[in-house]
Short mmCIF file of C-alpha atoms and ligand atoms in Angstrom, two decimals:
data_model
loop_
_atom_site.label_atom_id
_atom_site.label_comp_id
_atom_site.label_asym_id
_atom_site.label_seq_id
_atom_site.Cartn_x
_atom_site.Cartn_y
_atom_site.Cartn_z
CA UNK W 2 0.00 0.00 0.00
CA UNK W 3 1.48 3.36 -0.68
CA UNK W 4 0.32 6.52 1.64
CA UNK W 5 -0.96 8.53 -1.12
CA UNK W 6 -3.53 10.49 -2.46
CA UNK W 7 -4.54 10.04 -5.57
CA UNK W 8 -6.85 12.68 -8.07
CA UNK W 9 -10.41 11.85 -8.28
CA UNK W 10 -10.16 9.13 -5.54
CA UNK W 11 -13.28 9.25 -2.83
CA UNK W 12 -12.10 10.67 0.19
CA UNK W 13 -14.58 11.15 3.66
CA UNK W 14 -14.05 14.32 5.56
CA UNK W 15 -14.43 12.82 9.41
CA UNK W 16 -15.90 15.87 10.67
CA UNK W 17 -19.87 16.69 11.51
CA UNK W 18 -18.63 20.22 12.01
CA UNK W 19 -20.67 21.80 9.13
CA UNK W 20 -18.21 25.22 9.87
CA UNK W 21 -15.14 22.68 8.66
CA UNK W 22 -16.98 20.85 5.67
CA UNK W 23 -16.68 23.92 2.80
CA UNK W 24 -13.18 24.34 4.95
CA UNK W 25 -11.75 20.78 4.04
CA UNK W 26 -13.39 20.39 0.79
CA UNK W 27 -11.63 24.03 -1.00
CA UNK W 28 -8.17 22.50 0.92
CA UNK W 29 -8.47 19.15 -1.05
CA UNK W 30 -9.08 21.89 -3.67
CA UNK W 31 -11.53 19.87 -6.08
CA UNK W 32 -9.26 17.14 -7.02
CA UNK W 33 -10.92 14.53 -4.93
CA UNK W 34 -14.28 13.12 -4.41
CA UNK W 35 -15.01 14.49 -0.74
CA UNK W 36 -17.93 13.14 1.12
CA UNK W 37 -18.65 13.90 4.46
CA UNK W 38 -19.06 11.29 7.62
CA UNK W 39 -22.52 12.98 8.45
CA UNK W 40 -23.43 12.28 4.65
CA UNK W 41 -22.36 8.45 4.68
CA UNK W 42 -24.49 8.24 8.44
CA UNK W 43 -21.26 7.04 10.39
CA UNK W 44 -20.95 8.14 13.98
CA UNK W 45 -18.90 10.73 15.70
CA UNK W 46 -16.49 9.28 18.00
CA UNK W 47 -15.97 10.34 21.35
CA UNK W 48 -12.68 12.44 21.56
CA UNK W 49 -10.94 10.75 24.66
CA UNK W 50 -7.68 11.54 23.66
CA UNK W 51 -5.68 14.34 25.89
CA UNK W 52 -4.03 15.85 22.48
CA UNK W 53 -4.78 17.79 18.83
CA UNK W 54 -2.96 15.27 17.03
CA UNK W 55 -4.01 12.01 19.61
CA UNK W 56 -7.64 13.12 18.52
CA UNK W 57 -7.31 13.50 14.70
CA UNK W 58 -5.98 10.44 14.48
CA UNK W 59 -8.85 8.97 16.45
CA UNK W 60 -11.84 10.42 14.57
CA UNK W 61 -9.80 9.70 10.94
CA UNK W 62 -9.41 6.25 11.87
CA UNK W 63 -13.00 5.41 13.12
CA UNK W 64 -13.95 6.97 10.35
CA UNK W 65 -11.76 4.83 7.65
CA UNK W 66 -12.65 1.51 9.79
CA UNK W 67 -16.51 2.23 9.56
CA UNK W 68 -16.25 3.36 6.05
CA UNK W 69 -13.69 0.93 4.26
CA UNK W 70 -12.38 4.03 2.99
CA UNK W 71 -9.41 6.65 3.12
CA UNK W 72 -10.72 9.29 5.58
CA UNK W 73 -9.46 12.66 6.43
CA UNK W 74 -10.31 14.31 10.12
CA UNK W 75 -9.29 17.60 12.05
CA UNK W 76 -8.89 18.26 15.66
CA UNK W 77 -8.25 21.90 15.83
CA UNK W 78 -9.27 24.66 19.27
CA UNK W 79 -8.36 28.09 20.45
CA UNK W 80 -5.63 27.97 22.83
CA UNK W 81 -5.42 31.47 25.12
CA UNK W 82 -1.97 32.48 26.45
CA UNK W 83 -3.57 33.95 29.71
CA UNK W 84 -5.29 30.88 30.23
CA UNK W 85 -2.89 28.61 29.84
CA UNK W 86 -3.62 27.04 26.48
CA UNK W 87 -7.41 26.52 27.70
CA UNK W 88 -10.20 25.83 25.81
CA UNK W 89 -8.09 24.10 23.83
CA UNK W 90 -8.75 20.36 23.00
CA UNK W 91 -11.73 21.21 24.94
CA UNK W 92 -13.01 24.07 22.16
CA UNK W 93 -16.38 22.66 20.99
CA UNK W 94 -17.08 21.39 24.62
CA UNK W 95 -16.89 25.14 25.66
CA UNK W 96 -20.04 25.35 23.86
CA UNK W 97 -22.15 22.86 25.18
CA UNK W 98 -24.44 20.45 23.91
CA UNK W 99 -26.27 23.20 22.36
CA UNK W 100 -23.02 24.36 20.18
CA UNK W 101 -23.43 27.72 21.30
CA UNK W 102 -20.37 29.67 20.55
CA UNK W 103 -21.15 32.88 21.84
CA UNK W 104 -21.77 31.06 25.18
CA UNK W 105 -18.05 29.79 24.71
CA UNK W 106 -16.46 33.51 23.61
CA UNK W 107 -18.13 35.03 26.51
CA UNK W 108 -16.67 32.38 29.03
CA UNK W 109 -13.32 32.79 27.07
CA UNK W 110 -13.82 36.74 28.18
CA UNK W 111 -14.94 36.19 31.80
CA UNK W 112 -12.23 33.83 32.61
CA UNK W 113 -9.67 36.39 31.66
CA UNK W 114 -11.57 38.94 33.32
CA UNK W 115 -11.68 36.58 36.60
CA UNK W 116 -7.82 36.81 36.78
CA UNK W 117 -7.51 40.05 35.77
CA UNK W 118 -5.52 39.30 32.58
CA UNK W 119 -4.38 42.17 30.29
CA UNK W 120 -2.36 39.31 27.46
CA UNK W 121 -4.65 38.56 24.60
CA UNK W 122 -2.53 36.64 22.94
CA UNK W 123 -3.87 33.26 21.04
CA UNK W 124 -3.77 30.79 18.63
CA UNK W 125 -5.62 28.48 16.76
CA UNK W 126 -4.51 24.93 16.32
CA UNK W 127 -5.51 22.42 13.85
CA UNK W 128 -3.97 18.52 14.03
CA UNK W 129 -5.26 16.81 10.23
CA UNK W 130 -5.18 13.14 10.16
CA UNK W 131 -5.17 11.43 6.94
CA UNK W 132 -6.47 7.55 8.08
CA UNK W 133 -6.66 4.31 5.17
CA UNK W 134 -8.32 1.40 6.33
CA UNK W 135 -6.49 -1.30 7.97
CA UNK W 136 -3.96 1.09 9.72
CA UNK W 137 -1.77 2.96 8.58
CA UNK W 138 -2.10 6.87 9.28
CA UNK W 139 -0.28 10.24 8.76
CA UNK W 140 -1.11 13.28 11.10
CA UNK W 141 0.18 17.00 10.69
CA UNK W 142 -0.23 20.19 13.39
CA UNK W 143 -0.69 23.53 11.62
CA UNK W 144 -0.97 26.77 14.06
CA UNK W 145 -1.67 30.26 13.76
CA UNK W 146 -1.42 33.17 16.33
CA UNK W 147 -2.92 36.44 16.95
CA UNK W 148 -5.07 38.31 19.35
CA UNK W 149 -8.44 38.38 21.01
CA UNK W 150 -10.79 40.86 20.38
CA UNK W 151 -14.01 41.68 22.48
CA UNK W 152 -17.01 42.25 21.66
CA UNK W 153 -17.10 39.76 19.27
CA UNK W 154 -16.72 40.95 15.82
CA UNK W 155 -18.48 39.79 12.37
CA UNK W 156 -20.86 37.21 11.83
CA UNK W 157 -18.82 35.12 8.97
CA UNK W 158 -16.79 31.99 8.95
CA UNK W 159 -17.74 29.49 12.60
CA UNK W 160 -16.89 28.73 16.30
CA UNK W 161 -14.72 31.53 17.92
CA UNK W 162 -13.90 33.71 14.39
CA UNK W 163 -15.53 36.92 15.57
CA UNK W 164 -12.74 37.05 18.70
CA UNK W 165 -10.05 36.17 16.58
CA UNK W 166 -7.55 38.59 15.11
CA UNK W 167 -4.71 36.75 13.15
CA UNK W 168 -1.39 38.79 13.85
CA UNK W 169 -1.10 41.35 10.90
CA UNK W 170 -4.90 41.59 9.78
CA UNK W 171 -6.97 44.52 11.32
CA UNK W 172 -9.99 42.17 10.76
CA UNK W 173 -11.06 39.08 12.87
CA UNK W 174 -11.44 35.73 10.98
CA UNK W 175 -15.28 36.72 11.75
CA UNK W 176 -14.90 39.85 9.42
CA UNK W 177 -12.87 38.49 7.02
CA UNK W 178 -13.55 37.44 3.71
CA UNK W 179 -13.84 33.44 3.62
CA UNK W 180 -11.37 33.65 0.98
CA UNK W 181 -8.91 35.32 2.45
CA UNK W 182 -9.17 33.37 6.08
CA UNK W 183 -9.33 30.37 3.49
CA UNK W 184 -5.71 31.32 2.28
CA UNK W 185 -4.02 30.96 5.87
CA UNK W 186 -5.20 29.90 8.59
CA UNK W 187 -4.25 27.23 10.78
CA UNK W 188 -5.84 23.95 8.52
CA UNK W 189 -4.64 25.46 5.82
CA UNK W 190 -0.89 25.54 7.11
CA UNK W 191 -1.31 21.62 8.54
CA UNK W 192 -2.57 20.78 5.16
CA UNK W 193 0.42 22.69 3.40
CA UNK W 194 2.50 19.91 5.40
CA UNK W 195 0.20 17.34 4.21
CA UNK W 196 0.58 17.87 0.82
CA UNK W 197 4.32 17.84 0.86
CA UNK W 198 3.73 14.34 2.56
CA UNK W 199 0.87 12.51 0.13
CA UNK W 200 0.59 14.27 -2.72
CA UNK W 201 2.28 14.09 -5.50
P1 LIG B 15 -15.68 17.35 14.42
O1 LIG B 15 -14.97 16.71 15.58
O2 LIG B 15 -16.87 16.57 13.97
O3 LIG B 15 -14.76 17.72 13.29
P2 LIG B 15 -15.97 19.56 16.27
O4 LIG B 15 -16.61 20.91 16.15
O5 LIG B 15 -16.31 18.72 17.47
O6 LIG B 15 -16.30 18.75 14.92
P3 LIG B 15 -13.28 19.79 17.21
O7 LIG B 15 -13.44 18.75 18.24
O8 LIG B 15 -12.01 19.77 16.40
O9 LIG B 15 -14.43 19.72 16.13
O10 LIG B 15 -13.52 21.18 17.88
C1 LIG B 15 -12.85 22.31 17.45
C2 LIG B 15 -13.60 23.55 17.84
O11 LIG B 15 -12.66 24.63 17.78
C3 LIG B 15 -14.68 23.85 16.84
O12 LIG B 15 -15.95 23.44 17.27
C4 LIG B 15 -14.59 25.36 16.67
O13 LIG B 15 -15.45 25.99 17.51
C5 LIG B 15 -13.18 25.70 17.08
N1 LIG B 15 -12.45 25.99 15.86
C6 LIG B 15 -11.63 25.17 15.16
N2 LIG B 15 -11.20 25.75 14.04
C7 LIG B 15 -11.79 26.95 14.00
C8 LIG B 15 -11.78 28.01 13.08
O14 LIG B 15 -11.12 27.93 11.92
N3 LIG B 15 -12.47 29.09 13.37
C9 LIG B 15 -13.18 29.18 14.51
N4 LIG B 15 -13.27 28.23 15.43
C10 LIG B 15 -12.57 27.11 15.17
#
């Protein structure tokens, strides 16, 4: 078996994250058949891992097992300087069961207002696994830093965009065009790795 992707071969995005779907499918950039895990019915698998990476590989290889075929996932969170890398794996539990992300960017705020925190400093993480059936697996980290803004800011892109200001943009991913966040961004720079790695 060689770990490669190939052009035109069926790949399922792991993710039930409809904010990551569009995300994943302009990264694989139209050269693959992309269909997502919520399309094909398979579950979501509970992320017990304690990592980014431990956790990709965990939801890209339930999802290759259940599906019989290659499966792409990513783990990815805001990690907050001030607050010691938190929400971090924990991101989309910051929300609740209801997903509610402005619930999550206003506890984001009132923890750093609990300790009184003046460093805004961030970044957004993503781990992509790439998972084939049977085993074998490949798993990248991209990251990108910047800044939290509050009040929240724009109403585009998903999860905690509007408080995010990437270092050198005067707009949050929130504001920005999805283009332009689409460009670079944290998946984007894991799956810059992954490229170099599986495609040819
Ligand atoms: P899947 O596991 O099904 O992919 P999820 O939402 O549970 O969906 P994660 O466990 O990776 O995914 O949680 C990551 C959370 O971090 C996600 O829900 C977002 O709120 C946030 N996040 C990740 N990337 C983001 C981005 O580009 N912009 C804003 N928030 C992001």
């Amino acid at each position: 078996m060689t770990l490669k992707l190939f052009k035109g071969m069926r790949i399922v995005a792991a993710t039930h994250n409809p904010g990551k779907i569009p995300e994943i499918a302009a990264l694989l950039g139209g050269h693959y058949d992309v269909v997502s895990a919520g399309a094909l019915g398979l579950a979501e698998p509970d992320e017990t891992e304690t990592t980014f990476v431990g956790n990709a590989l965990l939801k890209a290889r339930a999802a290759a097992e259940a599906s019989g075929e290659v499966a792409i996932a990513d783990d990815s969170g805001l990690s907050v300087r001030a607050l010691d890398g938190a929400p971090g794996i924990f991101s989309a539990r910051w929300a609740g069961p209801g997903k509610d992300f402005a619930l999550a960017m206003r506890k984001v705020e009132e923890r750093l207002e609990e300790i009184h925190a003046d460093d805004r400093a961030a970044w957004f993480t993503s781990a992509l696994a790439v998972a084939w059936p049977g085993g074998p697996a490949v798993v990248v980290e991209g990251r990108i830093d910047g800044d939290l803004v509050f009040p929240p800011r724009g109403d585009r892109g998903f999860g905690y965009d509007p408080i995010f200001q990437p270092t050198g943009s005067a707009v949050t991913f929130g504001e920005m065009d999805p283009a332009v966040k689409a460009a670079d961004n944290h998946r984007a720079r894991a799956f810059a790795q992954l490229k170099a790695a599986l495609i040819d």
